[in-house]
């Protein structure tokens, strides 16, 4: 198990308000690493910082290279891929076109200016893997919600990302789709580092190799599912609120 | 419609267009009307570029008059130099400068005595300007309405700048050209030749646009239009993708301006400022910005309507223009090119209603 991405003392502030206040985080290949925490804990902002969208202090190192200050597309080229809280695919393009674009960031101008004669093999394989082989020519805009999220993950896979940061990848999915997604995440994590931002505790328990709990911009606890759920501070701050809202929902 | 996306369909489409442009039009139209059509085709060339940059790339290029004007003035300078040389030998000053009291040829005019230099300048200068401007603007993520306003302001500023340049004819611009690369412009045969040139340029420009749209670049451009941020997170520099389409549109506009000059016989700040730039956009919006031939059809329709209406009711044109715009936006947001799709949708809507009841 090797550390793919190492974040040290990340701080992001918005007009003086510290959305992320000194976070250390290591992501290892072979792990599905869950990032959990209440609303506003800073999970998305942390992902924004790593991927170059939000300015921060501290350091993010991938395979020995410092990424702070690099542009968004440079960071993506270093193999760090992300999805968004609301699935963002190219709605007017087909599934195959979406994947072909995602696979092609390194293409030469000459290749770009010509027509695509046939799909690259990794695009074909990935369509199979994310269960969209029969939807190759379907415009991404008409896909079901869950399928869009799979397509987004597929776009990171064809782009050869080996650190995947997924922001709420199962939001809006039914039970079976969640199971499929969970298995897919473990499948792709074999030779990659996968970080998953999630609110769903059952999903987390079922599929997390490691968990980091964020609260008010700081790391509250990190470890295995059991270690984290046994931590009293986590129970107080996070699972306590989850329990309250669960109680409220059943009441 | 599917047929036209195949290889055979493409050749059929181009064949039919060539037949109309090179066969039917010269046969059916008088010399005067053919000249008008040639002028309209110049607008259509600009429109094809806008279709690419705006329809495919999402950049609302409200200032294409700048590039059209650059091409036009560069060509006009050469024609004036050639005329002056014909009358007074090498180094002679163009007639309008004599009238304005300019005795000495300004240094920047001198290279335009060369046809090769002029053609190179027409192809390179506006394109390079568009690349630099595009990099400055798109790298800073200026887009949407801000980009539109910026490009429109540029067109306005360019026209004002030209009005102040006495050595470029000021407010009156450049006119009264006699020869075009040695051919007398009063000769009807040469006028028809110009028409053929502009028709050929239009077909070429449509072919380039088609290739770009069908290429991987074309797909990427649509992706940037719809979700620019996402494209960045896939590892592309989205600004570069936009710059290419913007520069190609500028090149098309410049070439259109260059052929416009010998056909119409005058170029002045009034034909390149804000109002003409809006005219270009209007045609594209009416024809259908995202389709390949929509912009061509729209540009021809708007230019034709303007000529027809302003011949009969000079003051009505402005209102008609506004009315056309509103009608298209309200009824056919995809322009004339989307008529078929809209008509097809009406019965299917009814069908789905039936299916659900
Ligand atoms: N662009 C911004 N400007 C100002 N404040 C922001 C901005 N983005 C996020 N914040 C604030 O930073 C904090 C962390 O937000 P963030 O979106 O990272 O939370 P999160 O953990 O992803 O929450 P959720 O689970 O609801 O998605 C919140 O208080 C939020 O209001
Ligand atoms: Mg979030």
Coordinates of C-alpha atoms and ligand atoms in Angstrom, one line a residue:
Chain A
X1 CA 0.0 0.0 0.0
X2 CA 1.6 3.3 -1.1
X3 CA 0.6 6.8 -0.3
X4 CA -0.6 8.4 -3.5
X5 CA -1.5 11.9 -2.1
X6 CA -0.4 13.6 1.0
X7 CA -2.0 16.8 2.3
X8 CA -0.3 18.7 5.1
X9 CA -1.9 21.5 7.1
X10 CA -4.4 22.6 4.4
X11 CA -6.1 25.9 5.2
X12 CA -8.8 27.6 3.1
X13 CA -10.4 30.8 4.2
X14 CA -13.2 32.8 2.7
X15 CA -13.0 36.4 3.8
X16 CA -11.5 35.4 7.2
X17 CA -13.8 32.4 7.7
X18 CA -11.8 29.2 7.8
X19 CA -13.7 26.6 5.9
X20 CA -10.8 24.3 6.1
X21 CA -8.6 24.9 9.2
X22 CA -5.4 22.8 9.1
X23 CA -6.2 19.4 7.6
X24 CA -3.7 16.6 7.3
X25 CA -4.8 13.8 5.0
X26 CA -3.0 10.9 3.4
X27 CA -4.7 8.9 0.6
X28 CA -3.3 5.4 -0.1
X29 CA -3.6 3.2 -3.2
X30 CA -5.7 0.2 -2.5
X31 CA -8.1 2.1 -0.2
X32 CA -11.5 3.5 -0.4
X33 CA -11.1 6.4 2.0
X34 CA -14.3 8.0 3.2
X35 CA -14.5 11.6 4.2
X36 CA -17.5 12.2 6.4
X37 CA -18.7 15.1 8.5
X38 CA -21.8 17.3 9.0
X39 CA -23.0 19.8 6.4
X40 CA -20.5 22.7 6.1
X41 CA -17.7 20.7 7.6
X42 CA -15.4 21.6 4.7
X43 CA -15.4 18.4 2.8
X44 CA -16.1 19.9 -0.6
X45 CA -13.8 22.8 0.0
X46 CA -11.0 20.4 0.8
X47 CA -11.5 18.7 -2.5
X48 CA -11.7 22.1 -4.2
X49 CA -8.3 22.9 -2.6
X50 CA -6.6 19.7 -3.7
X51 CA -7.9 20.1 -7.3
X52 CA -6.8 23.7 -7.6
X53 CA -10.2 25.4 -7.5
X54 CA -9.8 27.0 -4.1
X55 CA -6.7 28.8 -3.0
X56 CA -5.1 27.4 0.2
X57 CA -2.0 27.4 2.4
X58 CA -0.2 24.2 3.3
X59 CA 0.9 21.5 0.9
X60 CA -0.4 18.8 -1.3
X61 CA 2.1 16.3 -2.6
X62 CA 1.4 13.6 -5.2
X63 CA 4.2 11.1 -5.9
X64 CA 6.8 13.6 -4.6
X65 CA 5.5 16.6 -6.5
X66 CA 4.1 19.7 -4.8
X67 CA 0.8 20.7 -6.4
X68 CA 0.0 23.9 -4.6
X69 CA -0.3 26.9 -7.0
X70 CA -0.6 24.7 -10.1
X71 CA -3.5 25.3 -12.4
X72 CA -6.6 23.1 -12.4
X73 CA -5.8 21.4 -15.7
X74 CA -2.2 20.8 -14.6
X75 CA -3.3 19.1 -11.5
X76 CA -5.8 17.0 -13.5
X77 CA -3.0 16.0 -15.8
X78 CA -1.0 14.7 -12.7
X79 CA -3.7 12.1 -12.3
X80 CA -6.0 13.7 -9.8
X81 CA -9.6 13.4 -10.9
X82 CA -12.8 14.6 -9.2
X83 CA -16.5 14.5 -9.5
X84 CA -19.0 17.1 -8.3
X85 CA -21.8 17.1 -5.8
X86 CA -24.2 17.5 -8.7
X87 CA -23.2 15.2 -11.5
X88 CA -21.6 17.2 -14.3
X89 CA -21.4 15.5 -17.7
X90 CA -21.6 16.9 -21.2
X91 CA -25.3 16.6 -21.7
X92 CA -25.4 17.3 -25.4
X93 CA -22.7 14.7 -26.2
X94 CA -23.2 10.9 -26.1
X95 CA -21.8 8.6 -23.5
X96 CA -19.0 7.6 -25.9
X97 CA -18.1 11.2 -26.7
X98 CA -18.0 12.1 -23.1
X99 CA -15.6 9.3 -22.4
X100 CA -13.5 10.0 -25.5
X101 CA -13.0 13.6 -24.4
X102 CA -12.1 12.5 -20.9
X103 CA -9.5 10.1 -22.4
X104 CA -7.9 12.6 -24.6
X105 CA -6.3 15.4 -22.6
X106 CA -2.9 14.4 -24.0
X107 CA -3.9 14.4 -27.6
X108 CA -1.9 16.3 -30.2
X109 CA -3.6 19.1 -32.1
X110 CA -3.3 17.0 -35.2
X111 CA -5.3 14.2 -33.7
X112 CA -7.8 16.6 -32.3
X113 CA -8.5 18.1 -35.7
X114 CA -9.4 14.8 -37.3
X115 CA -12.5 12.7 -36.9
X116 CA -12.7 9.9 -34.5
X117 CA -12.6 6.8 -36.6
X118 CA -13.2 4.3 -33.8
X119 CA -13.4 4.4 -30.1
X120 CA -10.2 3.9 -28.1
X121 CA -10.0 0.5 -26.4
X122 CA -10.0 2.0 -22.9
X123 CA -13.2 3.8 -23.6
X124 CA -14.9 0.6 -24.8
X125 CA -13.6 -1.3 -21.7
X126 CA -14.7 1.4 -19.4
X127 CA -18.2 1.6 -20.8
X128 CA -18.5 -2.1 -20.0
X129 CA -17.1 -1.6 -16.5
X130 CA -19.5 1.2 -15.6
X131 CA -22.5 -0.7 -17.1
X132 CA -23.1 1.7 -20.0
X133 CA -22.0 -0.4 -22.9
X134 CA -25.4 -0.4 -24.4
X135 CA -25.8 3.4 -24.0
X136 CA -22.7 4.4 -26.0
X137 CA -24.7 6.6 -28.4
X138 CA -27.2 7.9 -25.9
X139 CA -26.8 11.7 -25.1
X140 CA -25.6 11.9 -21.6
X141 CA -28.4 14.4 -20.8
X142 CA -31.0 11.7 -20.9
X143 CA -29.3 9.2 -18.7
X144 CA -30.7 8.4 -15.3
X145 CA -29.2 10.2 -12.3
X146 CA -27.2 7.2 -11.2
X147 CA -25.9 6.5 -14.7
X148 CA -24.6 10.0 -14.9
X149 CA -22.6 9.5 -11.8
X150 CA -21.2 6.2 -13.1
X151 CA -20.3 8.1 -16.3
X152 CA -18.5 10.7 -14.3
X153 CA -16.5 8.0 -12.6
X154 CA -15.8 6.4 -15.9
X155 CA -14.5 9.7 -17.3
X156 CA -11.9 9.7 -14.5
X157 CA -10.9 6.1 -15.3
X158 CA -10.3 6.7 -19.0
X159 CA -8.3 9.8 -18.1
X160 CA -5.9 7.6 -16.2
X161 CA -6.5 9.3 -12.8
X162 CA -5.0 7.3 -10.0
X163 CA -6.3 9.6 -7.2
X164 CA -10.1 9.9 -7.4
X165 CA -12.0 12.4 -5.3
X166 CA -15.7 11.6 -5.5
X167 CA -18.1 14.1 -4.0
X168 CA -21.3 12.3 -2.9
X169 CA -21.2 9.7 -5.7
X170 CA -24.4 7.8 -4.6
X171 CA -26.6 10.8 -3.9
X172 CA -30.1 9.9 -5.3
X173 CA -29.3 6.3 -6.0
X174 CA -31.5 3.3 -5.1
X175 CA -30.3 0.4 -3.0
X176 CA -29.1 -1.8 -5.9
X177 CA -27.3 1.1 -7.6
X178 CA -25.5 1.8 -4.3
X179 CA -24.3 -1.7 -4.0
X180 CA -23.1 -1.7 -7.6
X181 CA -21.3 1.6 -7.0
X182 CA -19.7 0.4 -3.8
X183 CA -18.3 -2.7 -5.5
X184 CA -17.2 -0.6 -8.4
X185 CA -15.3 1.7 -6.0
X186 CA -13.4 -1.2 -4.5
X187 CA -12.7 -2.6 -7.9
X188 CA -11.1 0.6 -9.1
X189 CA -9.3 1.2 -5.8
X190 CA -7.1 -1.9 -6.4
X191 CA -4.4 0.2 -8.0
X192 CA -5.7 3.7 -7.2
X193 CA -6.5 5.9 -4.2
X194 CA -10.2 6.6 -4.0
X195 CA -11.6 9.3 -1.6
X196 CA -15.4 9.4 -1.2
X197 CA -17.3 12.3 0.4
X198 CA -20.5 10.8 1.8
X199 CA -23.3 11.4 4.2
X200 CA -24.8 7.9 4.0
X201 CA -23.6 6.0 7.1
X202 CA -24.7 2.6 6.0
X203 CA -22.9 3.0 2.8
X204 CA -19.8 4.1 4.6
X205 CA -19.9 1.2 7.0
X206 CA -20.3 -1.3 4.1
X207 CA -17.5 0.0 1.9
X208 CA -15.0 2.1 3.8
X209 CA -11.4 0.9 4.1
X210 CA -10.6 4.0 6.1
X211 CA -12.6 6.9 7.4
X212 CA -11.7 10.6 8.1
X213 CA -14.2 12.7 10.0
X214 CA -14.1 16.4 9.4
X215 CA -15.8 18.9 11.7
X216 CA -15.7 22.7 11.4
X217 CA -12.8 22.5 9.0
X218 CA -10.6 20.2 11.1
X219 CA -9.9 16.5 11.3
X220 CA -11.7 15.0 14.2
X221 CA -10.7 11.4 13.9
X222 CA -9.2 9.1 11.3
X223 CA -9.0 5.3 11.2
X224 CA -11.0 2.2 10.5
X225 CA -14.8 2.3 10.6
X226 CA -14.7 0.7 14.1
X227 CA -12.1 3.0 15.5
X228 CA -13.9 6.1 14.2
X229 CA -17.4 5.1 15.3
X230 CA -15.9 4.2 18.8
X231 CA -14.4 7.6 19.2
X232 CA -16.5 9.6 21.7
X233 CA -15.8 13.0 20.1
X234 CA -17.1 11.6 16.8
X235 CA -20.2 10.2 18.5
X236 CA -20.8 13.5 20.2
X237 CA -20.2 15.8 17.2
X238 CA -21.1 13.8 14.2
X239 CA -23.0 10.7 14.9
X240 CA -24.9 12.5 17.6
X241 CA -26.3 14.9 15.0
X242 CA -26.9 12.0 12.7
X243 CA -28.8 10.2 15.4
X244 CA -30.9 13.3 16.1
X245 CA -31.8 13.7 12.5
X246 CA -32.6 10.0 12.3
X247 CA -34.8 10.4 15.3
X248 CA -36.5 13.4 13.8
X249 CA -37.1 11.4 10.6
X250 CA -38.7 8.5 12.4
X251 CA -40.8 10.8 14.7
Chain B
X1 CA -31.6 14.9 -42.2
X2 CA -29.5 11.9 -41.2
X3 CA -28.4 11.4 -44.8
X4 CA -26.5 14.7 -44.8
X5 CA -24.3 13.5 -42.0
X6 CA -22.9 10.7 -44.1
X7 CA -20.0 11.1 -46.5
X8 CA -22.3 10.7 -49.6
X9 CA -24.7 13.2 -48.1
X10 CA -21.9 15.7 -47.5
X11 CA -20.8 15.6 -51.1
X12 CA -24.4 15.8 -52.3
X13 CA -24.9 18.9 -50.1
X14 CA -21.8 20.6 -51.4
X15 CA -22.6 19.6 -55.0
X16 CA -26.1 21.1 -54.7
X17 CA -24.7 24.3 -53.2
X18 CA -22.1 24.5 -55.9
X19 CA -24.7 24.0 -58.6
X20 CA -26.9 26.8 -57.2
X21 CA -24.0 29.2 -56.6
X22 CA -22.0 28.6 -59.8
X23 CA -24.8 27.5 -62.2
X24 CA -28.2 28.8 -61.4
X25 CA -27.4 32.1 -59.8
X26 CA -25.3 33.6 -62.6
X27 CA -27.8 32.3 -65.1
X28 CA -30.9 33.7 -63.5
X29 CA -29.7 37.0 -61.9
X30 CA -28.8 40.3 -63.6
X31 CA -25.3 41.6 -63.1
X32 CA -26.6 44.1 -60.5
X33 CA -28.4 41.4 -58.6
X34 CA -25.4 39.1 -58.8
X35 CA -23.3 41.8 -57.3
X36 CA -25.8 42.1 -54.5
X37 CA -25.7 38.4 -53.9
X38 CA -21.9 38.5 -53.9
X39 CA -22.1 41.2 -51.2
X40 CA -24.5 39.0 -49.2
X41 CA -22.2 36.0 -49.5
X42 CA -19.5 38.1 -47.8
X43 CA -21.8 38.4 -44.8
X44 CA -22.5 34.7 -45.0
X45 CA -18.8 34.0 -44.7
X46 CA -18.6 36.0 -41.5
X47 CA -21.7 34.2 -40.3
X48 CA -20.1 30.8 -40.7
X49 CA -17.3 31.9 -38.3
X50 CA -19.8 33.2 -35.8
X51 CA -21.7 29.9 -36.0
X52 CA -18.5 28.1 -35.0
X53 CA -17.5 30.5 -32.2
X54 CA -21.0 31.2 -30.8
X55 CA -23.1 28.3 -31.8
X56 CA -20.5 25.6 -31.1
X57 CA -18.2 27.5 -28.7
X58 CA -20.7 29.6 -26.8
X59 CA -18.7 32.8 -27.4
X60 CA -21.2 35.6 -28.2
X61 CA -18.9 37.4 -30.7
X62 CA -20.7 40.8 -30.9
X63 CA -17.7 42.5 -32.4
X64 CA -16.9 40.6 -35.6
X65 CA -16.9 44.0 -37.4
X66 CA -13.4 44.4 -36.1
X67 CA -12.0 41.5 -38.0
X68 CA -14.2 42.1 -41.0
X69 CA -12.9 45.7 -41.0
X70 CA -9.3 44.7 -40.7
X71 CA -9.5 42.4 -43.7
X72 CA -11.4 45.1 -45.6
X73 CA -9.0 47.9 -44.8
X74 CA -6.0 45.8 -45.6
X75 CA -7.4 45.0 -49.0
X76 CA -8.5 48.5 -49.6
X77 CA -5.1 49.9 -48.9
X78 CA -3.6 47.6 -51.5
X79 CA -6.2 48.5 -54.1
X80 CA -5.6 52.2 -53.4
X81 CA -1.8 51.7 -53.7
X82 CA -2.2 49.8 -57.0
X83 CA -4.4 52.5 -58.4
X84 CA -2.0 55.2 -57.4
X85 CA 0.9 53.4 -58.9
X86 CA -1.1 52.9 -62.1
X87 CA -1.7 56.7 -62.3
X88 CA 1.5 58.2 -60.9
X89 CA 4.2 55.5 -60.9
X90 CA 5.9 53.9 -57.9
X91 CA 5.7 55.9 -54.7
X92 CA 2.6 57.9 -55.8
X93 CA 0.2 59.0 -53.1
X94 CA -3.4 57.6 -53.3
X95 CA -6.0 60.2 -54.6
X96 CA -7.8 60.7 -51.3
X97 CA -4.6 61.6 -49.6
X98 CA -3.9 64.3 -52.2
X99 CA -7.3 65.8 -51.6
X100 CA -6.6 65.7 -47.8
X101 CA -3.3 67.4 -48.4
X102 CA -1.1 64.5 -47.5
X103 CA 2.0 64.7 -49.8
X104 CA 4.2 62.0 -48.3
X105 CA 3.1 58.4 -48.3
X106 CA 2.8 57.2 -44.6
X107 CA 5.4 54.5 -44.0
X108 CA 2.9 51.9 -43.0
X109 CA 1.2 52.1 -46.4
X110 CA 4.3 51.3 -48.4
X111 CA 4.3 47.4 -48.0
X112 CA 0.8 47.3 -49.3
X113 CA 2.0 47.9 -52.8
X114 CA 2.8 44.2 -52.7
X115 CA -0.1 41.9 -53.4
X116 CA 1.6 39.0 -51.6
X117 CA 2.2 41.0 -48.5
X118 CA -1.4 42.2 -48.6
X119 CA -2.8 38.7 -48.8
X120 CA -0.5 37.4 -46.1
X121 CA -1.5 40.4 -43.9
X122 CA -5.2 39.6 -44.4
X123 CA -4.7 36.0 -43.4
X124 CA -2.3 36.6 -40.5
X125 CA -2.9 40.0 -38.8
X126 CA -6.6 39.6 -37.7
X127 CA -6.0 36.0 -36.8
X128 CA -3.0 36.8 -34.7
X129 CA -4.9 39.7 -33.1
X130 CA -7.7 37.3 -32.2
X131 CA -5.3 34.8 -30.7
X132 CA -3.7 37.4 -28.5
X133 CA -7.0 39.0 -27.5
X134 CA -8.6 35.5 -26.9
X135 CA -5.7 34.4 -24.7
X136 CA -5.9 37.6 -22.7
X137 CA -9.7 37.3 -22.3
X138 CA -10.3 33.5 -22.0
X139 CA -7.3 32.8 -19.6
X140 CA -8.9 35.3 -17.3
X141 CA -12.2 33.4 -17.6
X142 CA -14.1 36.4 -19.0
X143 CA -17.2 34.9 -20.6
X144 CA -20.9 35.2 -21.2
X145 CA -22.3 38.7 -21.2
X146 CA -19.0 40.2 -20.2
X147 CA -17.3 38.8 -23.2
X148 CA -20.1 40.0 -25.5
X149 CA -20.0 43.5 -24.1
X150 CA -16.2 43.6 -24.4
X151 CA -16.2 42.5 -28.0
X152 CA -18.9 45.0 -28.9
X153 CA -17.1 47.8 -27.2
X154 CA -14.0 46.8 -29.2
X155 CA -16.0 47.1 -32.5
X156 CA -17.2 50.6 -31.4
X157 CA -13.7 51.7 -30.4
X158 CA -12.2 50.4 -33.7
X159 CA -14.7 52.4 -35.7
X160 CA -14.0 55.5 -33.8
X161 CA -10.3 55.0 -34.1
X162 CA -10.6 54.7 -37.9
X163 CA -12.7 57.9 -38.1
X164 CA -9.8 59.7 -36.6
X165 CA -7.3 58.4 -39.1
X166 CA -7.0 60.8 -42.0
X167 CA -4.5 58.6 -43.7
X168 CA -7.2 55.9 -43.8
X169 CA -9.8 58.1 -45.2
X170 CA -11.3 59.1 -41.9
X171 CA -15.1 59.1 -41.7
X172 CA -15.5 58.5 -45.5
X173 CA -13.3 55.5 -45.5
X174 CA -11.6 54.2 -48.7
X175 CA -13.4 54.0 -52.0
X176 CA -13.2 54.4 -55.8
X177 CA -11.1 51.4 -56.6
X178 CA -10.3 50.8 -60.3
X179 CA -8.3 47.6 -60.4
X180 CA -8.3 44.3 -58.5
X181 CA -4.9 42.6 -59.0
X182 CA -4.7 44.1 -62.4
X183 CA -8.3 43.4 -63.4
X184 CA -10.6 46.4 -64.2
X185 CA -13.4 46.5 -61.7
X186 CA -15.8 48.2 -64.1
X187 CA -15.7 45.2 -66.4
X188 CA -18.9 43.0 -65.9
X189 CA -16.8 39.9 -66.7
X190 CA -14.5 40.7 -63.8
X191 CA -17.4 41.5 -61.5
X192 CA -18.8 38.1 -62.3
X193 CA -15.3 36.7 -61.5
X194 CA -15.4 38.3 -58.1
X195 CA -18.8 36.7 -57.5
X196 CA -17.3 33.3 -58.3
X197 CA -14.4 34.0 -56.0
X198 CA -16.6 34.8 -53.1
X199 CA -18.9 31.8 -53.8
X200 CA -15.8 29.6 -53.8
X201 CA -14.5 31.2 -50.5
X202 CA -17.9 30.5 -48.9
X203 CA -17.9 26.9 -49.9
X204 CA -14.3 26.5 -48.6
X205 CA -15.2 28.2 -45.3
X206 CA -18.2 25.9 -44.8
X207 CA -16.0 22.9 -45.5
X208 CA -13.5 24.0 -42.9
X209 CA -16.2 24.6 -40.4
X210 CA -17.7 21.2 -41.2
X211 CA -14.4 19.5 -40.6
X212 CA -13.9 21.3 -37.3
X213 CA -17.3 20.4 -36.1
X214 CA -16.9 16.7 -37.0
X215 CA -13.5 16.4 -35.5
X216 CA -12.6 15.6 -32.0
X217 CA -11.9 19.2 -31.5
X218 CA -15.5 20.0 -32.4
X219 CA -16.8 17.7 -29.7
X220 CA -14.4 19.2 -27.2
X221 CA -15.6 22.7 -28.2
X222 CA -19.2 21.7 -27.4
X223 CA -18.0 20.3 -24.1
X224 CA -16.3 23.6 -23.3
X225 CA -19.5 25.5 -24.3
X226 CA -21.7 23.4 -22.0
X227 CA -19.4 22.8 -19.0
X228 CA -16.1 24.7 -19.2
X229 CA -15.1 24.0 -15.6
X230 CA -15.6 20.2 -16.1
X231 CA -13.3 20.3 -19.1
X232 CA -10.6 21.9 -17.0
X233 CA -10.9 19.1 -14.4
X234 CA -10.3 16.6 -17.2
X235 CA -6.9 18.1 -17.8
X236 CA -7.5 20.5 -20.8
X237 CA -6.7 24.1 -20.9
X238 CA -10.2 25.3 -21.9
X239 CA -9.0 28.8 -22.8
X240 CA -6.9 27.3 -25.7
X241 CA -9.9 25.4 -27.0
X242 CA -11.9 28.6 -27.2
X243 CA -9.1 30.6 -28.7
X244 CA -8.9 28.3 -31.7
X245 CA -12.6 28.8 -32.6
X246 CA -12.4 32.5 -31.9
X247 CA -9.3 32.9 -34.2
X248 CA -10.9 30.8 -37.0
X249 CA -14.0 33.0 -36.8
X250 CA -11.8 36.1 -37.0
X251 CA -9.9 34.7 -40.0
X252 CA -13.2 34.0 -41.8
X253 CA -14.4 37.6 -41.1
X254 CA -11.2 39.0 -42.3
X255 CA -11.3 37.1 -45.6
X256 CA -14.9 38.2 -46.0
X257 CA -14.0 41.8 -45.5
X258 CA -11.2 41.5 -48.0
X259 CA -13.4 40.2 -50.8
X260 CA -16.2 42.7 -49.8
X261 CA -14.1 45.7 -50.7
X262 CA -13.7 45.1 -54.5
X263 CA -17.3 43.9 -54.7
X264 CA -18.9 46.8 -53.0
X265 CA -16.3 49.4 -53.9
X266 CA -16.2 51.2 -50.5
X267 CA -15.2 50.5 -46.9
X268 CA -15.8 53.0 -44.2
X269 CA -16.1 52.9 -40.4
X270 CA -19.9 52.8 -40.8
X271 CA -19.7 49.2 -42.2
X272 CA -17.6 47.8 -39.4
X273 CA -18.8 49.3 -36.1
X274 CA -21.4 48.2 -33.6
X275 CA -24.4 48.2 -35.9
X276 CA -22.9 46.0 -38.6
X277 CA -21.6 43.7 -35.9
X278 CA -25.1 43.3 -34.5
X279 CA -26.3 42.6 -38.1
X280 CA -23.9 39.7 -38.3
X281 CA -25.1 38.2 -35.1
X282 CA -28.7 38.8 -36.0
X283 CA -28.4 36.7 -39.2
X284 CA -26.8 33.9 -37.3
X285 CA -29.4 33.9 -34.6
X286 CA -32.2 33.9 -37.2
X287 CA -30.7 31.1 -39.2
X288 CA -29.8 28.9 -36.3
X289 CA -26.4 29.4 -34.6
X290 CA -25.6 25.8 -33.8
X291 CA -26.2 24.4 -37.3
X292 CA -23.8 24.4 -40.2
X293 CA -25.9 26.1 -42.9
X294 CA -28.2 28.0 -40.6
X295 CA -25.9 30.9 -40.3
X296 CA -25.5 31.1 -44.1
X297 CA -29.2 31.1 -44.7
X298 CA -29.9 33.6 -41.9
X299 CA -27.2 36.0 -43.1
X300 CA -28.6 35.9 -46.6
X301 CA -32.1 36.3 -45.4
X302 CA -31.3 39.3 -43.2
X303 CA -29.2 41.0 -45.9
X304 CA -31.8 40.4 -48.5
X305 CA -34.7 41.6 -46.2
X306 CA -32.6 44.7 -45.4
X307 CA -32.0 45.6 -49.0
X308 CA -35.6 44.9 -50.1
X309 CA -37.2 46.8 -47.3
X310 CA -34.9 49.7 -47.2
X311 CA -35.3 50.2 -51.0
X312 CA -39.1 50.6 -50.4
X313 CA -39.5 51.8 -46.8
X314 CA -36.2 53.2 -45.7
X315 CA -37.4 53.8 -42.1
X316 CA -39.2 50.6 -41.6
X317 CA -36.0 48.4 -41.7
X318 CA -35.0 49.0 -38.1
X319 CA -38.4 47.9 -36.8
X320 CA -38.5 44.9 -39.1
X321 CA -35.1 43.9 -37.9
X322 CA -36.3 44.0 -34.2
X323 CA -39.5 42.2 -35.1
X324 CA -37.6 39.4 -36.8
X325 CA -35.3 39.0 -33.9
X326 CA -38.2 38.8 -31.4
X327 CA -40.2 36.3 -33.5
X328 CA -37.2 34.0 -33.9
X329 CA -36.3 34.1 -30.3
X330 CA -39.9 33.5 -29.2
X331 CA -40.9 30.8 -31.7
X332 CA -37.7 29.3 -33.0
X333 CA -34.9 29.7 -30.4
X334 CA -32.7 27.4 -32.6
X335 CA -33.3 29.6 -35.6
X336 CA -34.7 28.7 -39.0
X337 CA -32.5 25.6 -39.1
X338 CA -34.5 24.1 -36.2
X339 CA -37.9 24.4 -38.0
X340 CA -37.9 20.7 -38.9
X341 CA -37.1 19.6 -35.4
X342 CA -39.8 21.9 -33.9
X343 CA -42.4 20.7 -36.4
X344 CA -41.4 17.1 -35.7
X345 CA -41.8 17.7 -32.0
X346 CA -45.5 18.9 -32.2
X347 CA -47.0 15.5 -33.3
X348 CA -44.8 13.6 -30.8
X349 CA -46.0 15.8 -28.0
X350 CA -49.5 14.9 -29.0
X351 CA -48.6 11.3 -29.1
X352 CA -47.1 11.3 -25.6
X353 CA -50.2 13.0 -24.3
X354 CA -52.3 10.3 -25.9
X355 CA -50.0 7.6 -24.5
X356 CA -50.3 8.9 -21.0
X357 CA -54.1 9.4 -21.0
Ligands
LIG1 N1 -17.1 30.1 -2.1 C1 -17.4 30.2 -0.8 N2 -17.5 31.4 -0.2 C2 -17.7 31.5 1.1 N3 -18.0 30.5 1.9 C3 -17.9 29.2 1.4 C4 -17.7 29.0 0.0 N4 -17.7 27.7 -0.2 C5 -18.0 27.1 0.9 N5 -18.1 28.0 1.9 C6 -18.4 27.7 3.3 O1 -17.4 26.8 3.8 C7 -18.0 25.9 4.6 C8 -17.6 24.5 4.2 O2 -18.4 24.2 3.0 P1 -18.3 22.9 2.2 O3 -19.1 23.0 1.0 O4 -16.9 22.5 2.0 O5 -19.0 21.9 3.2 P2 -19.3 20.3 3.0 O6 -18.6 19.6 4.1 O7 -19.0 19.9 1.6 O8 -20.9 20.3 3.2 P3 -22.0 19.4 2.5 O9 -22.0 18.2 3.2 O10 -23.2 20.2 2.8 O11 -21.7 19.4 1.1 C9 -19.4 26.2 4.7 O12 -19.7 26.9 5.9 C10 -19.7 27.0 3.5 O13 -20.7 27.9 3.8
LIG2 MG1 -20.1 19.3 0.0

